[in-house]
PDB file of N, CA and C in Angstrom:
ATOM      1  N   ASP A   1       0.735  -1.226  -0.017  1.00 51.00           N
ATOM      2  CA  ASP A   1       0.002  -0.052  -0.099  1.00 51.00           C
ATOM      3  C   ASP A   1       0.792   1.237  -0.101  1.00 51.00           C
ATOM      4  N   ARG A   2       0.500   2.434  -0.264  1.00 55.00           N
ATOM      5  CA  ARG A   2       0.949   3.809  -0.308  1.00 55.00           C
ATOM      6  C   ARG A   2       1.719   3.975   0.967  1.00 55.00           C
ATOM      7  N   VAL A   3       1.366   3.746   2.155  1.00 53.00           N
ATOM      8  CA  VAL A   3       2.089   4.064   3.227  1.00 53.00           C
ATOM      9  C   VAL A   3       3.168   3.128   3.267  1.00 53.00           C
ATOM     10  N   ALA A   4       3.268   1.824   3.093  1.00 51.00           N
ATOM     11  CA  ALA A   4       4.379   1.039   3.120  1.00 51.00           C
ATOM     12  C   ALA A   4       5.464   1.187   2.345  1.00 51.00           C
ATOM     13  N   ARG A   5       5.057   2.205   1.236  1.00 59.00           N
ATOM     14  CA  ARG A   5       6.167   2.457   0.304  1.00 59.00           C
ATOM     15  C   ARG A   5       6.656   3.789   0.561  1.00 59.00           C
ATOM     16  N   ALA A   6       6.136   4.629   1.375  1.00 70.00           N
ATOM     17  CA  ALA A   6       6.730   5.778   1.567  1.00 70.00           C
ATOM     18  C   ALA A   6       8.123   5.962   2.400  1.00 70.00           C
ATOM     19  N   LEU A   7       8.329   5.075   2.963  1.00 69.00           N
ATOM     20  CA  LEU A   7       9.700   4.947   3.724  1.00 69.00           C
ATOM     21  C   LEU A   7      10.548   4.117   3.084  1.00 69.00           C
ATOM     22  N   THR A   8      11.634   4.370   2.585  1.00 76.00           N
ATOM     23  CA  THR A   8      12.425   3.569   1.980  1.00 76.00           C
ATOM     24  C   THR A   8      13.605   2.916   2.830  1.00 76.00           C
ATOM     25  N   GLY A   9      13.990   3.462   3.954  1.00 87.00           N
ATOM     26  CA  GLY A   9      14.610   2.933   4.794  1.00 87.00           C
ATOM     27  C   GLY A   9      15.510   3.911   5.690  1.00 87.00           C
ATOM     28  N   ILE A  10      15.992   3.200   6.831  1.00 91.00           N
ATOM     29  CA  ILE A  10      16.997   4.302   7.736  1.00 91.00           C
ATOM     30  C   ILE A  10      18.410   3.541   7.514  1.00 91.00           C
ATOM     31  N   THR A  11      19.291   4.087   7.451  1.00 94.00           N
ATOM     32  CA  THR A  11      20.830   3.703   7.505  1.00 94.00           C
ATOM     33  C   THR A  11      21.389   4.382   8.620  1.00 94.00           C
ATOM     34  N   GLY A  12      22.407   3.547   9.316  1.00 95.00           N
ATOM     35  CA  GLY A  12      23.347   4.259  10.075  1.00 95.00           C
ATOM     36  C   GLY A  12      24.699   3.702  10.329  1.00 95.00           C
ATOM     37  N   PRO A  13      25.469   3.712  11.312  1.00 94.00           N
ATOM     38  CA  PRO A  13      27.031   3.261  11.176  1.00 94.00           C
ATOM     39  C   PRO A  13      27.060   1.801  11.131  1.00 94.00           C
ATOM     40  N   ALA A  14      26.067   1.284  11.229  1.00 92.00           N
ATOM     41  CA  ALA A  14      26.263  -0.410  11.134  1.00 92.00           C
ATOM     42  C   ALA A  14      25.559  -0.922   9.866  1.00 92.00           C
ATOM     43  N   GLY A  15      24.817   0.178   9.101  1.00 94.00           N
ATOM     44  CA  GLY A  15      23.934  -0.329   7.791  1.00 94.00           C
ATOM     45  C   GLY A  15      22.674  -0.007   8.103  1.00 94.00           C
ATOM     46  N   ALA A  16      21.790  -0.824   7.564  1.00 93.00           N
ATOM     47  CA  ALA A  16      20.306  -0.706   7.567  1.00 93.00           C
ATOM     48  C   ALA A  16      19.796  -1.085   8.912  1.00 93.00           C
ATOM     49  N   ILE A  17      18.869  -0.296   9.249  1.00 92.00           N
ATOM     50  CA  ILE A  17      18.133  -0.481  10.641  1.00 92.00           C
ATOM     51  C   ILE A  17      16.894  -1.131  10.424  1.00 92.00           C
ATOM     52  N   LYS A  18      16.465  -2.120  11.514  1.00 88.00           N
ATOM     53  CA  LYS A  18      15.147  -2.547  11.365  1.00 88.00           C
ATOM     54  C   LYS A  18      14.031  -1.876  11.630  1.00 88.00           C
ATOM     55  N   LEU A  19      13.436  -1.959  10.998  1.00 86.00           N
ATOM     56  CA  LEU A  19      12.124  -1.191  11.195  1.00 86.00           C
ATOM     57  C   LEU A  19      10.872  -1.860  11.345  1.00 86.00           C
ATOM     58  N   ASP A  20       9.653  -1.493  12.224  1.00 85.00           N
ATOM     59  CA  ASP A  20       8.539  -1.953  12.270  1.00 85.00           C
ATOM     60  C   ASP A  20       7.633  -1.637  10.991  1.00 85.00           C
ATOM     61  N   ALA A  21       6.707  -2.183  10.538  1.00 81.00           N
ATOM     62  CA  ALA A  21       5.666  -1.705   9.286  1.00 81.00           C
ATOM     63  C   ALA A  21       5.173  -0.246   9.619  1.00 81.00           C
ATOM     64  N   PRO A  22       5.401   0.544   8.737  1.00 80.00           N
ATOM     65  CA  PRO A  22       4.825   1.989   8.838  1.00 80.00           C
ATOM     66  C   PRO A  22       3.500   2.042   8.732  1.00 80.00           C
ATOM     67  N   ARG A  23       2.799   2.933   9.604  1.00 81.00           N
ATOM     68  CA  ARG A  23       1.442   3.257   9.820  1.00 81.00           C
ATOM     69  C   ARG A  23       1.265   4.768   9.304  1.00 81.00           C
ATOM     70  N   ALA A  24      -0.132   5.141   8.965  1.00 80.00           N
ATOM     71  CA  ALA A  24      -0.485   6.404   8.868  1.00 80.00           C
ATOM     72  C   ALA A  24      -0.626   7.016  10.157  1.00 80.00           C
ATOM     73  N   GLY A  25       0.042   8.119  10.426  1.00 80.00           N
ATOM     74  CA  GLY A  25      -0.156   8.849  11.644  1.00 80.00           C
ATOM     75  C   GLY A  25      -0.972  10.094  11.929  1.00 80.00           C
ATOM     76  N   GLY A  26      -1.352  10.321  10.438  1.00 79.00           N
ATOM     77  CA  GLY A  26      -2.422  11.287  10.198  1.00 79.00           C
ATOM     78  C   GLY A  26      -2.522  11.528   8.793  1.00 79.00           C
ATOM     79  N   GLU A  27      -3.148  12.613   8.374  1.00 76.00           N
ATOM     80  CA  GLU A  27      -3.521  13.013   6.981  1.00 76.00           C
ATOM     81  C   GLU A  27      -2.094  13.133   6.266  1.00 76.00           C
ATOM     82  N   ARG A  28      -1.158  13.657   6.813  1.00 75.00           N
ATOM     83  CA  ARG A  28       0.057  13.967   6.279  1.00 75.00           C
ATOM     84  C   ARG A  28       1.335  13.499   6.895  1.00 75.00           C
ATOM     85  N   SER A  29       1.074  12.468   7.650  1.00 79.00           N
ATOM     86  CA  SER A  29       2.312  12.120   8.571  1.00 79.00           C
ATOM     87  C   SER A  29       2.324  10.457   8.672  1.00 79.00           C
ATOM     88  N   LEU A  30       3.762   9.940   8.796  1.00 80.00           N
ATOM     89  CA  LEU A  30       3.746   8.686   8.745  1.00 80.00           C
ATOM     90  C   LEU A  30       4.704   8.030  10.253  1.00 80.00           C
ATOM     91  N   VAL A  31       4.146   7.184  10.719  1.00 85.00           N
ATOM     92  CA  VAL A  31       4.899   6.658  11.948  1.00 85.00           C
ATOM     93  C   VAL A  31       5.538   5.260  11.786  1.00 85.00           C
ATOM     94  N   VAL A  32       6.513   5.203  12.268  1.00 86.00           N
ATOM     95  CA  VAL A  32       7.309   4.063  12.059  1.00 86.00           C
ATOM     96  C   VAL A  32       8.049   3.631  13.194  1.00 86.00           C
ATOM     97  N   ALA A  33       7.955   2.598  13.862  1.00 87.00           N
ATOM     98  CA  ALA A  33       8.703   2.195  15.075  1.00 87.00           C
ATOM     99  C   ALA A  33      10.297   1.585  14.652  1.00 87.00           C
ATOM    100  N   VAL A  34      11.114   1.880  15.458  1.00 89.00           N
ATOM    101  CA  VAL A  34      12.499   1.317  15.215  1.00 89.00           C
ATOM    102  C   VAL A  34      12.605   0.146  15.997  1.00 89.00           C
ATOM    103  N   GLY A  35      13.161  -0.875  15.398  1.00 82.00           N
ATOM    104  CA  GLY A  35      13.120  -2.357  15.955  1.00 82.00           C
ATOM    105  C   GLY A  35      14.140  -2.495  16.877  1.00 82.00           C
ATOM    106  N   THR A  36      14.744  -1.548  17.288  1.00 85.00           N
ATOM    107  CA  THR A  36      16.344  -1.578  17.994  1.00 85.00           C
ATOM    108  C   THR A  36      16.791  -0.267  18.877  1.00 85.00           C
ATOM    109  N   THR A  37      17.351  -0.216  19.467  1.00 88.00           N
ATOM    110  CA  THR A  37      18.246   0.757  20.276  1.00 88.00           C
ATOM    111  C   THR A  37      19.351   1.640  19.177  1.00 88.00           C
ATOM    112  N   LEU A  38      19.082   2.758  18.928  1.00 92.00           N
ATOM    113  CA  LEU A  38      20.061   3.234  18.045  1.00 92.00           C
ATOM    114  C   LEU A  38      21.288   3.608  18.678  1.00 92.00           C
ATOM    115  N   GLU A  39      22.441   2.939  18.163  1.00 93.00           N
ATOM    116  CA  GLU A  39      23.766   3.344  18.777  1.00 93.00           C
ATOM    117  C   GLU A  39      23.977   4.789  18.307  1.00 93.00           C
ATOM    118  N   PRO A  40      24.952   5.358  18.848  1.00 95.00           N
ATOM    119  CA  PRO A  40      25.506   6.762  18.793  1.00 95.00           C
ATOM    120  C   PRO A  40      26.153   6.722  17.245  1.00 95.00           C
ATOM    121  N   GLY A  41      25.841   7.808  16.699  1.00 96.00           N
ATOM    122  CA  GLY A  41      26.498   8.086  15.143  1.00 96.00           C
ATOM    123  C   GLY A  41      25.480   8.583  14.286  1.00 96.00           C
ATOM    124  N   ALA A  42      25.742   8.664  12.852  1.00 97.00           N
ATOM    125  CA  ALA A  42      25.142   9.570  12.158  1.00 97.00           C
ATOM    126  C   ALA A  42      23.949   8.496  11.315  1.00 97.00           C
ATOM    127  N   TYR A  43      22.694   9.198  11.221  1.00 96.00           N
ATOM    128  CA  TYR A  43      21.888   8.329  10.529  1.00 96.00           C
ATOM    129  C   TYR A  43      21.018   9.131   9.261  1.00 96.00           C
ATOM    130  N   ARG A  44      20.698   8.297   8.477  1.00 96.00           N
ATOM    131  CA  ARG A  44      19.945   8.979   7.374  1.00 96.00           C
ATOM    132  C   ARG A  44      18.415   8.148   6.961  1.00 96.00           C
ATOM    133  N   ILE A  45      17.355   8.794   7.099  1.00 91.00           N
ATOM    134  CA  ILE A  45      16.098   8.602   6.595  1.00 91.00           C
ATOM    135  C   ILE A  45      16.047   8.635   5.334  1.00 91.00           C
ATOM    136  N   ALA A  46      15.441   7.996   4.455  1.00 90.00           N
ATOM    137  CA  ALA A  46      15.160   7.993   3.063  1.00 90.00           C
ATOM    138  C   ALA A  46      13.557   7.767   2.640  1.00 90.00           C
ATOM    139  N   TRP A  47      13.138   8.544   2.162  1.00 86.00           N
ATOM    140  CA  TRP A  47      11.705   8.664   1.850  1.00 86.00           C
ATOM    141  C   TRP A  47      11.195   8.917   0.388  1.00 86.00           C
ATOM    142  N   LYS A  48      10.328   8.260   0.054  1.00 84.00           N
ATOM    143  CA  LYS A  48       9.668   8.528  -1.296  1.00 84.00           C
ATOM    144  C   LYS A  48       8.248   8.212  -1.290  1.00 84.00           C
ATOM    145  N   THR A  49       7.540   9.267  -1.959  1.00 81.00           N
ATOM    146  CA  THR A  49       6.064   8.981  -2.047  1.00 81.00           C
ATOM    147  C   THR A  49       5.448   9.635  -3.356  1.00 81.00           C
ATOM    148  N   ALA A  50       4.207   9.710  -3.231  1.00 77.00           N
ATOM    149  CA  ALA A  50       3.248  10.236  -4.453  1.00 77.00           C
ATOM    150  C   ALA A  50       2.607  11.107  -3.981  1.00 77.00           C
ATOM    151  N   GLY A  51       2.369  12.368  -4.688  1.00 74.00           N
ATOM    152  CA  GLY A  51       1.393  13.502  -4.372  1.00 74.00           C
ATOM    153  C   GLY A  51      -0.322  13.037  -4.743  1.00 74.00           C
ATOM    154  N   ASP A  52      -1.156  13.629  -4.651  1.00 76.00           N
ATOM    155  CA  ASP A  52      -2.568  13.357  -5.043  1.00 76.00           C
ATOM    156  C   ASP A  52      -2.396  13.424  -6.426  1.00 76.00           C
ATOM    157  N   ASP A  53      -1.563  14.347  -7.192  1.00 82.00           N
ATOM    158  CA  ASP A  53      -1.536  14.203  -8.733  1.00 82.00           C
ATOM    159  C   ASP A  53      -0.606  13.179  -9.216  1.00 82.00           C
ATOM    160  N   GLY A  54      -0.091  12.206  -8.506  1.00 81.00           N
ATOM    161  CA  GLY A  54       0.806  11.230  -8.907  1.00 81.00           C
ATOM    162  C   GLY A  54       2.290  11.293  -9.232  1.00 81.00           C
ATOM    163  N   HIS A  55       2.831  12.848  -8.717  1.00 84.00           N
ATOM    164  CA  HIS A  55       4.040  13.268  -8.908  1.00 84.00           C
ATOM    165  C   HIS A  55       4.920  12.800  -7.778  1.00 84.00           C
ATOM    166  N   VAL A  56       5.917  12.197  -7.982  1.00 85.00           N
ATOM    167  CA  VAL A  56       6.552  11.423  -7.255  1.00 85.00           C
ATOM    168  C   VAL A  56       7.878  12.455  -6.614  1.00 85.00           C
ATOM    169  N   ILE A  57       7.760  12.367  -5.292  1.00 85.00           N
ATOM    170  CA  ILE A  57       8.832  13.332  -4.688  1.00 85.00           C
ATOM    171  C   ILE A  57       9.604  12.249  -3.663  1.00 85.00           C
ATOM    172  N   SER A  58      10.695  12.818  -3.339  1.00 88.00           N
ATOM    173  CA  SER A  58      11.635  11.936  -2.458  1.00 88.00           C
ATOM    174  C   SER A  58      12.450  12.812  -1.504  1.00 88.00           C
ATOM    175  N   GLY A  59      13.280  12.288  -0.726  1.00 90.00           N
ATOM    176  CA  GLY A  59      13.938  13.059  -0.011  1.00 90.00           C
ATOM    177  C   GLY A  59      14.755  12.295   1.233  1.00 90.00           C
ATOM    178  N   THR A  60      15.555  12.928   1.776  1.00 93.00           N
ATOM    179  CA  THR A  60      16.479  12.295   2.864  1.00 93.00           C
ATOM    180  C   THR A  60      16.009  13.250   4.209  1.00 93.00           C
ATOM    181  N   VAL A  61      16.545  12.674   5.518  1.00 93.00           N
ATOM    182  CA  VAL A  61      16.433  13.388   6.490  1.00 93.00           C
ATOM    183  C   VAL A  61      17.756  12.942   7.236  1.00 93.00           C
ATOM    184  N   ASP A  62      18.624  13.817   7.528  1.00 97.00           N
ATOM    185  CA  ASP A  62      19.970  13.381   8.489  1.00 97.00           C
ATOM    186  C   ASP A  62      19.803  13.600   9.903  1.00 97.00           C
ATOM    187  N   PHE A  63      20.182  12.506  10.890  1.00 96.00           N
ATOM    188  CA  PHE A  63      20.173  12.923  12.219  1.00 96.00           C
ATOM    189  C   PHE A  63      21.129  12.351  12.853  1.00 96.00           C
ATOM    190  N   SER A  64      21.682  12.755  14.299  1.00 97.00           N
ATOM    191  CA  SER A  64      22.586  11.773  14.945  1.00 97.00           C
ATOM    192  C   SER A  64      22.114  11.412  16.176  1.00 97.00           C
ATOM    193  N   VAL A  65      22.598  10.454  16.721  1.00 95.00           N
ATOM    194  CA  VAL A  65      22.341  10.223  18.109  1.00 95.00           C
ATOM    195  C   VAL A  65      23.783  10.423  18.961  1.00 95.00           C
ATOM    196  N   LYS A  66      23.568  10.850  19.802  1.00 94.00           N
ATOM    197  CA  LYS A  66      24.950  11.099  20.883  1.00 94.00           C
ATOM    198  C   LYS A  66      25.067  10.115  21.775  1.00 94.00           C
ATOM    199  N   ALA A  67      26.205   9.962  22.335  1.00 90.00           N
ATOM    200  CA  ALA A  67      26.134   8.733  23.376  1.00 90.00           C
ATOM    201  C   ALA A  67      25.605   9.507  24.607  1.00 90.00           C
ATOM    202  N   ARG A  68      25.000   8.327  25.458  1.00 84.00           N
ATOM    203  CA  ARG A  68      24.730   8.706  26.741  1.00 84.00           C
ATOM    204  C   ARG A  68      25.447   8.897  27.562  1.00 84.00           C
ATOM    205  N   THR A  69      25.238   9.984  28.307  1.00 85.00           N
ATOM    206  CA  THR A  69      26.486  10.599  29.462  1.00 85.00           C
ATOM    207  C   THR A  69      25.955  10.076  30.722  1.00 85.00           C
ATOM    208  N   PRO A  70      26.524   9.617  31.683  1.00 83.00           N
ATOM    209  CA  PRO A  70      25.979   9.321  33.022  1.00 83.00           C
ATOM    210  C   PRO A  70      25.582  10.572  33.722  1.00 83.00           C
ATOM    211  N   PRO A  71      24.674  10.444  34.633  1.00 83.00           N
ATOM    212  CA  PRO A  71      24.023  11.755  35.356  1.00 83.00           C
ATOM    213  C   PRO A  71      25.016  12.395  36.171  1.00 83.00           C
ATOM    214  N   ALA A  72      25.000  13.713  36.437  1.00 82.00           N
ATOM    215  CA  ALA A  72      26.183  14.305  37.401  1.00 82.00           C
ATOM    216  C   ALA A  72      25.893  13.779  38.750  1.00 82.00           C
ATOM    217  N   GLN A  73      26.963  13.573  39.593  1.00 78.00           N
ATOM    218  CA  GLN A  73      26.687  13.095  41.068  1.00 78.00           C
ATOM    219  C   GLN A  73      26.919  14.251  41.941  1.00 78.00           C
TER     220      GLN A  73
END
């Protein structure tokens, strides 16, 4: 279905990230649970979808995860 094809993947320092099945989160949003804890490093979300007129659009979103720091004593 259209929702399942919208997210093409997430890659990180160790390669592809396991994702749960995507679902519609609203009229213009997508919700996808990550199947594992993300390790520190740089990640990229790749997506591709079609508008109501059939025009295909795609893009990427880059983000990073920082290492957890212990709480101050």
